[in-house]
Amino acid sequence: MTRLASFTDAKGPRIGVALEDGRMLDLSAVPGAPGMTDMLALIEAGPAALATVRALAESPPAGALLAAGSWRLLAPIPRPRRNVFCVGRNYMDHVAEGDRTRGITSSELPKYPQFFTKAPDCVIAPEDWIPAHKGVTEWLDYEVELAAIIGTEGRDIPKERALDHVFGWTIGNDVTGRDLQRRYGQWFKGKSLDRSCPLGPWIIPAAELDALNTGIRLWVNGEKRQDSHTSKMIFDVKEIIHQLSIGFTLRPGDVIITGTPEGVGYAMQPPRTLQPGDVIECEIDGIGRLRNTVKGE
């Protein structure tokens, strides 16, 4: 797998390829490499630039390699240009567990994808901390989600062409204030608390993973809470992209998180909200793990 990463060290933020042995291929240190200033520039540079990066990852130049432990991951796209696009209630068992709870959502199966957004400022990196937001929400919750990164601009995209517009895949954690989600009706407020959108750890190019058919899981403090499969989505990624693009232009670098499976904290009996010190690990097979810790403010 080619693991496209945004990272930083003493020289500042840039992009690279995270290698299996823990080293980082620093693309800014490769002479003449096209479109390597940041992840958005690489995405916009198109398939030829991605092919160059994949070739470099297979035979990395020694002078562009950084030692393991000498760099820190950032979110793959540290600051999206637009809101993060989200889909709610997209796994049947998650809809069912919502019906057993405090009435945050309706139990009726959606006929179309239910879109909302998270503000781009919410995005944080792997290993970054999530505020507990005490005094703001008493129902802080987690949601592991597959994230699709758009690579090619398009509007009114046919379902059968949708995956042609995907640059790659990463993991999102749609951290949510459940009581705010219910209080305000429209979900944006409960979904856009500061630092509530961990993304990462890196991007896997679209062609290297069948993300529509892979395992998805989440742990809190080592306890498995969510364990499902992306094939169980009510609306798959192709349908999501098709529906979102109707009359609306998707642009390179847009991030779409595609819904969470059953096992969220508010639906547990009794409910189990996130607390300071909790460690959340999100995993999708073929991508990796996204780890963050809740911190009191």
CSV table of C-alpha atoms in Angstrom, one decimal:
chain,number,residue,atom,x,y,z
A,1,MET,CA,0.0,0.0,0.0
A,2,THR,CA,1.1,3.6,-0.8
A,3,ARG,CA,0.5,5.6,2.4
A,4,LEU,CA,0.4,9.2,1.4
A,5,ALA,CA,1.0,11.4,4.5
A,6,SER,CA,1.1,15.0,5.7
A,7,PHE,CA,3.7,15.3,8.4
A,8,THR,CA,5.9,17.8,10.2
A,9,ASP,CA,9.3,18.0,11.9
A,10,ALA,CA,11.7,20.8,12.8
A,11,LYS,CA,11.6,22.0,9.1
A,12,GLY,CA,7.9,22.4,9.2
A,13,PRO,CA,4.9,20.7,7.5
A,14,ARG,CA,5.1,18.9,4.1
A,15,ILE,CA,4.0,15.6,2.5
A,16,GLY,CA,5.6,12.2,2.0
A,17,VAL,CA,5.0,8.5,1.9
A,18,ALA,CA,5.0,6.6,5.3
A,19,LEU,CA,7.0,3.4,4.7
A,20,GLU,CA,6.3,0.1,6.5
A,21,ASP,CA,9.6,0.3,8.4
A,22,GLY,CA,8.6,3.6,10.1
A,23,ARG,CA,10.7,5.8,7.9
A,24,MET,CA,9.1,8.7,5.9
A,25,LEU,CA,9.9,9.5,2.3
A,26,ASP,CA,10.1,13.3,2.2
A,27,LEU,CA,8.7,14.2,-1.2
A,28,SER,CA,10.0,17.8,-0.9
A,29,ALA,CA,13.5,16.4,-0.8
A,30,VAL,CA,13.1,14.7,-4.2
A,31,PRO,CA,14.4,17.0,-7.0
A,32,GLY,CA,11.9,17.7,-9.7
A,33,ALA,CA,9.0,15.8,-8.1
A,34,PRO,CA,5.8,17.4,-9.4
A,35,GLY,CA,3.0,18.8,-7.2
A,36,MET,CA,4.7,18.0,-3.8
A,37,THR,CA,4.2,21.2,-1.8
A,38,ASP,CA,1.1,19.9,0.1
A,39,MET,CA,-1.5,17.2,-0.2
A,40,LEU,CA,-4.0,19.4,-2.0
A,41,ALA,CA,-1.3,20.3,-4.6
A,42,LEU,CA,-0.6,16.6,-5.1
A,43,ILE,CA,-4.3,15.8,-5.5
A,44,GLU,CA,-4.7,18.6,-8.0
A,45,ALA,CA,-1.6,17.5,-9.9
A,46,GLY,CA,-3.5,14.5,-11.1
A,47,PRO,CA,-2.8,10.9,-12.0
A,48,ALA,CA,0.7,11.5,-13.4
A,49,ALA,CA,1.9,13.0,-10.2
A,50,LEU,CA,0.4,10.2,-8.2
A,51,ALA,CA,2.1,7.6,-10.4
A,52,THR,CA,5.5,9.4,-9.8
A,53,VAL,CA,4.9,9.2,-6.1
A,54,ARG,CA,4.1,5.5,-6.2
A,55,ALA,CA,7.2,4.8,-8.2
A,56,LEU,CA,9.3,6.7,-5.7
A,57,ALA,CA,7.8,4.8,-2.8
A,58,GLU,CA,8.8,1.5,-4.5
A,59,SER,CA,12.5,2.7,-4.8
A,60,PRO,CA,12.9,5.6,-2.4
A,61,PRO,CA,15.9,7.8,-2.8
A,62,ALA,CA,18.2,7.4,0.2
A,63,GLY,CA,18.7,11.2,0.5
A,64,ALA,CA,14.9,11.8,0.9
A,65,LEU,CA,14.3,9.3,3.8
A,66,LEU,CA,13.6,10.5,7.3
A,67,ALA,CA,14.3,8.2,10.3
A,68,ALA,CA,11.5,6.6,12.2
A,69,GLY,CA,10.5,8.7,15.2
A,70,SER,CA,11.9,11.9,13.6
A,71,TRP,CA,8.6,13.2,12.3
A,72,ARG,CA,4.9,13.6,13.4
A,73,LEU,CA,1.8,12.9,11.4
A,74,LEU,CA,-0.7,15.6,10.6
A,75,ALA,CA,-4.2,15.1,9.2
A,76,PRO,CA,-3.7,14.0,5.6
A,77,ILE,CA,-5.5,17.3,4.6
A,78,PRO,CA,-4.8,19.4,7.6
A,79,ARG,CA,-7.3,22.1,6.7
A,80,PRO,CA,-9.9,21.2,4.0
A,81,ARG,CA,-10.9,24.1,1.8
A,82,ARG,CA,-14.5,23.5,2.4
A,83,ASN,CA,-16.7,21.8,5.1
A,84,VAL,CA,-16.2,18.1,5.6
A,85,PHE,CA,-19.2,16.5,3.9
A,86,CYS,CA,-20.9,13.8,6.1
A,87,VAL,CA,-23.6,11.1,5.8
A,88,GLY,CA,-25.8,10.2,8.7
A,89,ARG,CA,-27.6,7.0,9.5
A,90,ASN,CA,-26.0,4.9,6.8
A,91,TYR,CA,-25.8,1.5,8.4
A,92,MET,CA,-29.0,-0.4,9.1
A,93,ASP,CA,-27.9,-1.6,12.5
A,94,HIS,CA,-27.0,2.0,13.5
A,95,VAL,CA,-30.4,3.2,12.5
A,96,ALA,CA,-31.9,0.3,14.6
A,97,GLU,CA,-29.9,1.2,17.7
A,98,GLY,CA,-31.0,4.8,17.4
A,99,ASP,CA,-34.6,3.6,17.7
A,100,ARG,CA,-33.8,2.2,21.2
A,101,THR,CA,-32.4,5.4,22.6
A,102,ARG,CA,-33.4,8.9,23.7
A,103,GLY,CA,-35.0,9.9,20.4
A,104,ILE,CA,-31.9,11.6,18.8
A,105,THR,CA,-32.8,10.2,15.4
A,106,SER,CA,-35.8,8.7,13.7
A,107,SER,CA,-36.0,4.9,13.2
A,108,GLU,CA,-37.4,5.2,9.7
A,109,LEU,CA,-34.8,4.0,7.1
A,110,PRO,CA,-33.7,6.9,5.0
A,111,LYS,CA,-34.7,6.9,1.3
A,112,TYR,CA,-31.8,9.1,0.3
A,113,PRO,CA,-28.4,9.8,1.9
A,114,GLN,CA,-28.8,12.3,4.8
A,115,PHE,CA,-26.1,14.9,4.3
A,116,PHE,CA,-24.7,17.4,6.8
A,117,THR,CA,-21.3,19.0,7.3
A,118,LYS,CA,-18.6,19.6,9.8
A,119,ALA,CA,-16.6,22.8,9.8
A,120,PRO,CA,-13.1,22.5,8.3
A,121,ASP,CA,-11.6,23.9,11.5
A,122,CYS,CA,-12.7,20.8,13.3
A,123,VAL,CA,-10.1,18.6,11.6
A,124,ILE,CA,-7.2,17.3,13.8
A,125,ALA,CA,-4.3,14.9,13.4
A,126,PRO,CA,-3.7,11.3,14.5
A,127,GLU,CA,-2.6,11.3,18.2
A,128,ASP,CA,-4.1,14.8,18.7
A,129,TRP,CA,-6.3,15.5,21.6
A,130,ILE,CA,-10.1,15.8,21.6
A,131,PRO,CA,-11.6,18.3,24.1
A,132,ALA,CA,-14.1,16.8,26.6
A,133,HIS,CA,-16.2,20.0,26.1
A,134,LYS,CA,-17.5,19.7,29.7
A,135,GLY,CA,-20.2,22.3,30.3
A,136,VAL,CA,-21.0,22.3,26.6
A,137,THR,CA,-22.1,18.7,26.1
A,138,GLU,CA,-22.7,15.8,28.5
A,139,TRP,CA,-23.1,13.3,25.6
A,140,LEU,CA,-19.7,13.4,23.8
A,141,ASP,CA,-19.6,10.3,21.4
A,142,TYR,CA,-17.5,8.7,18.8
A,143,GLU,CA,-18.2,7.4,15.2
A,144,VAL,CA,-15.6,5.6,13.1
A,145,GLU,CA,-16.2,6.3,9.4
A,146,LEU,CA,-14.6,5.6,6.0
A,147,ALA,CA,-13.6,8.9,4.4
A,148,ALA,CA,-13.4,9.4,0.6
A,149,ILE,CA,-11.1,12.1,-0.8
A,150,ILE,CA,-12.3,13.6,-4.1
A,151,GLY,CA,-9.6,13.8,-6.8
A,152,THR,CA,-11.4,14.9,-9.9
A,153,GLU,CA,-13.9,17.7,-10.1
A,154,GLY,CA,-17.4,16.8,-11.2
A,155,ARG,CA,-21.1,17.7,-11.0
A,156,ASP,CA,-24.1,15.4,-11.7
A,157,ILE,CA,-21.7,12.4,-11.5
A,158,PRO,CA,-23.3,9.1,-12.6
A,159,LYS,CA,-23.2,6.4,-10.0
A,160,GLU,CA,-21.3,4.1,-12.4
A,161,ARG,CA,-18.5,6.8,-12.8
A,162,ALA,CA,-18.4,7.9,-9.1
A,163,LEU,CA,-15.2,6.0,-8.1
A,164,ASP,CA,-13.4,7.6,-11.0
A,165,HIS,CA,-13.6,10.8,-9.0
A,166,VAL,CA,-12.0,9.4,-5.8
A,167,PHE,CA,-8.4,10.2,-5.2
A,168,GLY,CA,-8.1,8.0,-2.1
A,169,TRP,CA,-9.3,6.7,1.3
A,170,THR,CA,-8.7,7.6,4.9
A,171,ILE,CA,-10.4,7.3,8.3
A,172,GLY,CA,-12.6,9.8,10.0
A,173,ASN,CA,-13.9,10.0,13.6
A,174,ASP,CA,-17.2,12.0,13.6
A,175,VAL,CA,-17.0,13.1,17.3
A,176,THR,CA,-20.5,14.3,18.3
A,177,GLY,CA,-22.2,16.2,21.1
A,178,ARG,CA,-25.4,14.1,21.1
A,179,ASP,CA,-27.4,16.4,23.3
A,180,LEU,CA,-26.5,19.3,21.0
A,181,GLN,CA,-27.4,17.2,17.9
A,182,ARG,CA,-30.9,16.7,19.4
A,183,ARG,CA,-31.3,20.2,20.8
A,184,TYR,CA,-30.7,22.1,17.6
A,185,GLY,CA,-32.4,19.8,15.2
A,186,GLN,CA,-30.0,20.4,12.3
A,187,TRP,CA,-26.9,18.4,13.1
A,188,PHE,CA,-24.2,21.0,12.2
A,189,LYS,CA,-23.9,22.4,15.8
A,190,GLY,CA,-23.5,19.0,17.5
A,191,LYS,CA,-21.1,17.8,14.9
A,192,SER,CA,-18.8,20.9,14.7
A,193,LEU,CA,-17.4,21.3,18.1
A,194,ASP,CA,-13.7,22.3,18.2
A,195,ARG,CA,-11.3,19.5,17.3
A,196,SER,CA,-14.2,17.1,16.7
A,197,CYS,CA,-13.0,15.6,13.3
A,198,PRO,CA,-9.8,13.4,13.6
A,199,LEU,CA,-8.6,12.3,10.2
A,200,GLY,CA,-5.9,10.0,9.2
A,201,PRO,CA,-3.5,8.4,9.6
A,202,TRP,CA,-2.8,8.8,5.8
A,203,ILE,CA,-4.5,8.4,2.4
A,204,ILE,CA,-4.5,5.1,0.5
A,205,PRO,CA,-4.8,5.8,-3.3
A,206,ALA,CA,-8.2,4.7,-4.5
A,207,ALA,CA,-6.9,2.0,-6.9
A,208,GLU,CA,-5.1,0.2,-4.0
A,209,LEU,CA,-8.1,-0.6,-1.8
A,210,ASP,CA,-11.6,-2.0,-2.3
A,211,ALA,CA,-12.9,0.4,0.4
A,212,LEU,CA,-16.5,-0.6,-0.4
A,213,ASN,CA,-15.8,-4.1,0.9
A,214,THR,CA,-13.6,-3.9,4.0
A,215,GLY,CA,-13.8,-4.2,7.8
A,216,ILE,CA,-14.3,-1.1,10.0
A,217,ARG,CA,-13.9,-1.1,13.8
A,218,LEU,CA,-13.4,1.2,16.9
A,219,TRP,CA,-12.1,0.7,20.4
A,220,VAL,CA,-12.3,2.9,23.5
A,221,ASN,CA,-9.6,2.1,26.1
A,222,GLY,CA,-9.0,-1.2,24.4
A,223,GLU,CA,-12.6,-2.3,24.5
A,224,LYS,CA,-14.1,-3.0,21.1
A,225,ARG,CA,-17.3,-0.9,20.6
A,226,GLN,CA,-17.8,-1.0,16.8
A,227,ASP,CA,-17.1,-3.9,14.5
A,228,SER,CA,-18.7,-4.0,11.0
A,229,HIS,CA,-18.1,-3.9,7.3
A,230,THR,CA,-18.4,-1.1,4.7
A,231,SER,CA,-20.4,-3.5,2.5
A,232,LYS,CA,-23.2,-3.0,5.1
A,233,MET,CA,-23.8,0.7,4.2
A,234,ILE,CA,-27.3,1.5,3.1
A,235,PHE,CA,-25.9,3.9,0.5
A,236,ASP,CA,-22.5,2.9,-0.8
A,237,VAL,CA,-19.8,5.4,-1.7
A,238,LYS,CA,-20.9,5.4,-5.4
A,239,GLU,CA,-24.4,6.4,-4.5
A,240,ILE,CA,-23.2,9.0,-1.9
A,241,ILE,CA,-21.0,10.7,-4.5
A,242,HIS,CA,-23.8,10.5,-7.1
A,243,GLN,CA,-26.4,12.1,-4.9
A,244,LEU,CA,-24.1,14.7,-3.3
A,245,SER,CA,-23.0,15.9,-6.8
A,246,ILE,CA,-26.5,16.4,-8.2
A,247,GLY,CA,-26.4,20.1,-9.0
A,248,PHE,CA,-23.4,20.6,-6.8
A,249,THR,CA,-19.7,20.5,-8.0
A,250,LEU,CA,-17.4,18.3,-6.0
A,251,ARG,CA,-13.8,19.6,-6.1
A,252,PRO,CA,-10.4,18.0,-5.6
A,253,GLY,CA,-9.6,17.7,-1.9
A,254,ASP,CA,-13.2,17.5,-0.8
A,255,VAL,CA,-13.6,15.1,2.1
A,256,ILE,CA,-16.7,12.9,2.5
A,257,ILE,CA,-17.2,10.7,5.6
A,258,THR,CA,-19.7,8.1,4.8
A,259,GLY,CA,-21.5,7.1,8.0
A,260,THR,CA,-20.8,5.0,11.1
A,261,PRO,CA,-21.9,1.4,12.0
A,262,GLU,CA,-23.7,0.3,15.2
A,263,GLY,CA,-22.0,0.4,18.6
A,264,VAL,CA,-21.9,4.2,19.4
A,265,GLY,CA,-21.8,5.1,23.1
A,266,TYR,CA,-25.1,6.8,23.4
A,267,ALA,CA,-26.9,3.6,22.3
A,268,MET,CA,-25.2,1.4,24.9
A,269,GLN,CA,-27.2,0.2,28.0
A,270,PRO,CA,-26.4,2.2,30.0
A,271,PRO,CA,-25.1,4.9,27.7
A,272,ARG,CA,-21.3,5.4,27.9
A,273,THR,CA,-20.1,8.9,27.0
A,274,LEU,CA,-16.5,9.9,26.3
A,275,GLN,CA,-14.6,11.1,29.3
A,276,PRO,CA,-11.2,12.8,29.8
A,277,GLY,CA,-8.4,10.2,29.4
A,278,ASP,CA,-10.3,8.0,27.1
A,279,VAL,CA,-8.3,6.6,24.1
A,280,ILE,CA,-10.2,6.1,20.9
A,281,GLU,CA,-8.8,3.9,18.2
A,282,CYS,CA,-10.5,3.7,14.8
A,283,GLU,CA,-9.5,1.0,12.3
A,284,ILE,CA,-10.3,0.2,8.7
A,285,ASP,CA,-8.7,-2.8,7.0
A,286,GLY,CA,-6.3,-1.8,4.3
A,287,ILE,CA,-5.9,1.8,5.7
A,288,GLY,CA,-4.7,1.5,9.3
A,289,ARG,CA,-5.5,3.0,12.7
A,290,LEU,CA,-6.4,6.5,13.8
A,291,ARG,CA,-5.8,7.1,17.5
A,292,ASN,CA,-6.8,10.1,19.6
A,293,THR,CA,-7.2,10.9,23.3
A,294,VAL,CA,-10.0,12.9,25.1
A,295,LYS,CA,-8.6,15.6,27.2
A,296,GLY,CA,-10.2,17.8,29.9
A,297,GLU,CA,-10.0,21.5,29.3
